[in-house]
Amino acid sequence: MAYQSLFPRDVFAELDRLQRGLQQAFDISPSIRGLSWGGFPAINVGSTPRSVELYAFAPGVDPASLDVQVEKGVLTVAGERKADALPDKATMHVDERFAGRFRRVVTLPDDVDANGVEARYRDGVLHISVPRREDAQPRRIAIQ
Amino acid sequence: MNDQSTPVARQAATAQAPAEPALLPPTDVIEDAGGITLLADLPGVSKERLHVNVEADTLTVEGEIALPTPEGMEGTHVEVTRPRYRRAFTLSKELDAAKVSAEFANGVLKLRIPKAEHAQPKRIEVKIA
C-alpha cells in the first residue's frame, strides 16, 4: 500500500512507516501468483485438518457487493469499495485508503469440498471457511 | 520489552513508548470548513476492542484484532502479520478535542473533529464608508 503523508512535519513518522512496511514485506512467504503483498483486501489463510480458513480484510464494503466464487479449485473474492464523496470545499490531507473494484484469487488444496463453502462478513473481515472432504480426513487404521 | 517484566513495569513502558509492534491502519484525513473528518481502516476489530483517546494534543487510535479461529489452526499465508493496530495524530490548536465524535461500522472508524468556535471561518463584511 502506498502511504503518502502530506503533513510536512511528519518525517519521522514517515520513516517509521517505511520501516514497518519493509518489515511486513519480508515477513511474508512468496506466492505463486506474484506479489501478493499490498493488495486489497489483505488475506490471511489458515488450515486445520478439517478445513481451510480464509480471512479477507475488507473493511467498509457493502456485503451485497461481495462476490465469492470457487471454480476448479480456485477461490476468487471480488467486490467494490466505493469512495465517499468529498464534501464541498474540502481538502484531502491524507489519502491512503483503498477505493474501487478489487479481486483476489487463492488456490485451494486438492482435498476441499467446494459445496460446503461458508462465507461470513463481520467487523470488516470476510471469513470464508472451506471444509475438506470427508474421505480426505486422516483415519486411524485398526491393526488386525 | 522483556517478557518477564511485571505488569506494572509493562504498563509504564507502554505509557512512555508503545513497545508492542502494531500495524498502521490506512487513513484518510479530510478537512472542510467546519472541521476534520478522519477515516481509518481497522478490519477485524470489534467495537469493544477499539480505543480512541485524546490526550493533550495527541489523538491515538488503537484496536485489537479478534477473529473467529477454529481450534488448531495453523497460518499458511499471512499478510496481516500483527494482531493490533495503532496510530497517533497530533491535533492542531484550532481543533476542539472535547467535541470529537466517533462512528465505527464494518471495520471503518469515522472520527469527526470540529474546529473550535473561535476558529470557525467568519465572513467579514466590508462596509462602504
Short mmCIF file of N, CA and C in Angstrom, two decimals, chain A residues 1-4 21 37-42 96-98, chain B residues 24-27 41:
data_model
loop_
_atom_site.label_atom_id
_atom_site.label_comp_id
_atom_site.label_asym_id
_atom_site.label_seq_id
_atom_site.Cartn_x
_atom_site.Cartn_y
_atom_site.Cartn_z
N MET A 1 0.85 -1.19 0.00
CA MET A 1 0.00 0.00 0.00
C MET A 1 0.88 1.24 0.00
N ALA A 2 0.62 2.13 -0.86
CA ALA A 2 1.46 3.32 -0.94
C ALA A 2 0.97 4.35 0.04
N TYR A 3 1.78 4.61 1.04
CA TYR A 3 1.40 5.61 2.01
C TYR A 3 1.98 6.94 1.59
N GLN A 4 1.22 7.94 1.69
CA GLN A 4 1.75 9.26 1.41
C GLN A 4 1.16 10.23 2.42
N GLY A 21 6.71 -1.05 6.88
CA GLY A 21 6.30 -1.60 5.59
C GLY A 21 7.30 -2.63 5.10
N TRP A 37 1.57 -9.26 -1.62
CA TRP A 37 1.54 -8.32 -0.51
C TRP A 37 1.12 -6.93 -0.99
N GLY A 38 0.32 -6.28 -0.20
CA GLY A 38 -0.07 -4.93 -0.52
C GLY A 38 -1.35 -4.83 -1.31
N GLY A 39 -1.91 -5.97 -1.67
CA GLY A 39 -3.16 -5.94 -2.41
C GLY A 39 -4.33 -5.68 -1.48
N PHE A 40 -5.44 -5.34 -2.05
CA PHE A 40 -6.65 -5.17 -1.25
C PHE A 40 -7.66 -6.20 -1.72
N PRO A 41 -8.31 -6.91 -0.83
CA PRO A 41 -8.06 -6.92 0.61
C PRO A 41 -6.86 -7.79 0.98
N ALA A 42 -6.24 -7.49 2.11
CA ALA A 42 -5.18 -8.35 2.64
C ALA A 42 -5.83 -9.67 3.03
N GLU A 96 -4.99 7.34 1.95
CA GLU A 96 -4.31 6.04 1.94
C GLU A 96 -5.28 4.89 1.75
N ARG A 97 -6.54 5.14 2.01
CA ARG A 97 -7.49 4.03 1.98
C ARG A 97 -7.83 3.65 0.54
N PHE A 98 -7.97 2.36 0.35
CA PHE A 98 -8.26 1.84 -0.98
C PHE A 98 -9.69 2.17 -1.39
N LEU B 24 -0.11 -0.19 11.10
CA LEU B 24 -0.52 1.19 10.90
C LEU B 24 -1.78 1.18 10.02
N PRO B 25 -2.93 1.55 10.58
CA PRO B 25 -4.13 1.47 9.74
C PRO B 25 -4.12 2.54 8.64
N PRO B 26 -4.47 2.16 7.41
CA PRO B 26 -4.59 3.17 6.35
C PRO B 26 -5.66 4.19 6.72
N THR B 27 -5.37 5.44 6.47
CA THR B 27 -6.23 6.52 6.95
C THR B 27 -6.46 7.56 5.86
N ASP B 41 -9.11 2.43 8.50
CA ASP B 41 -9.50 1.04 8.27
C ASP B 41 -8.95 0.16 9.38
#
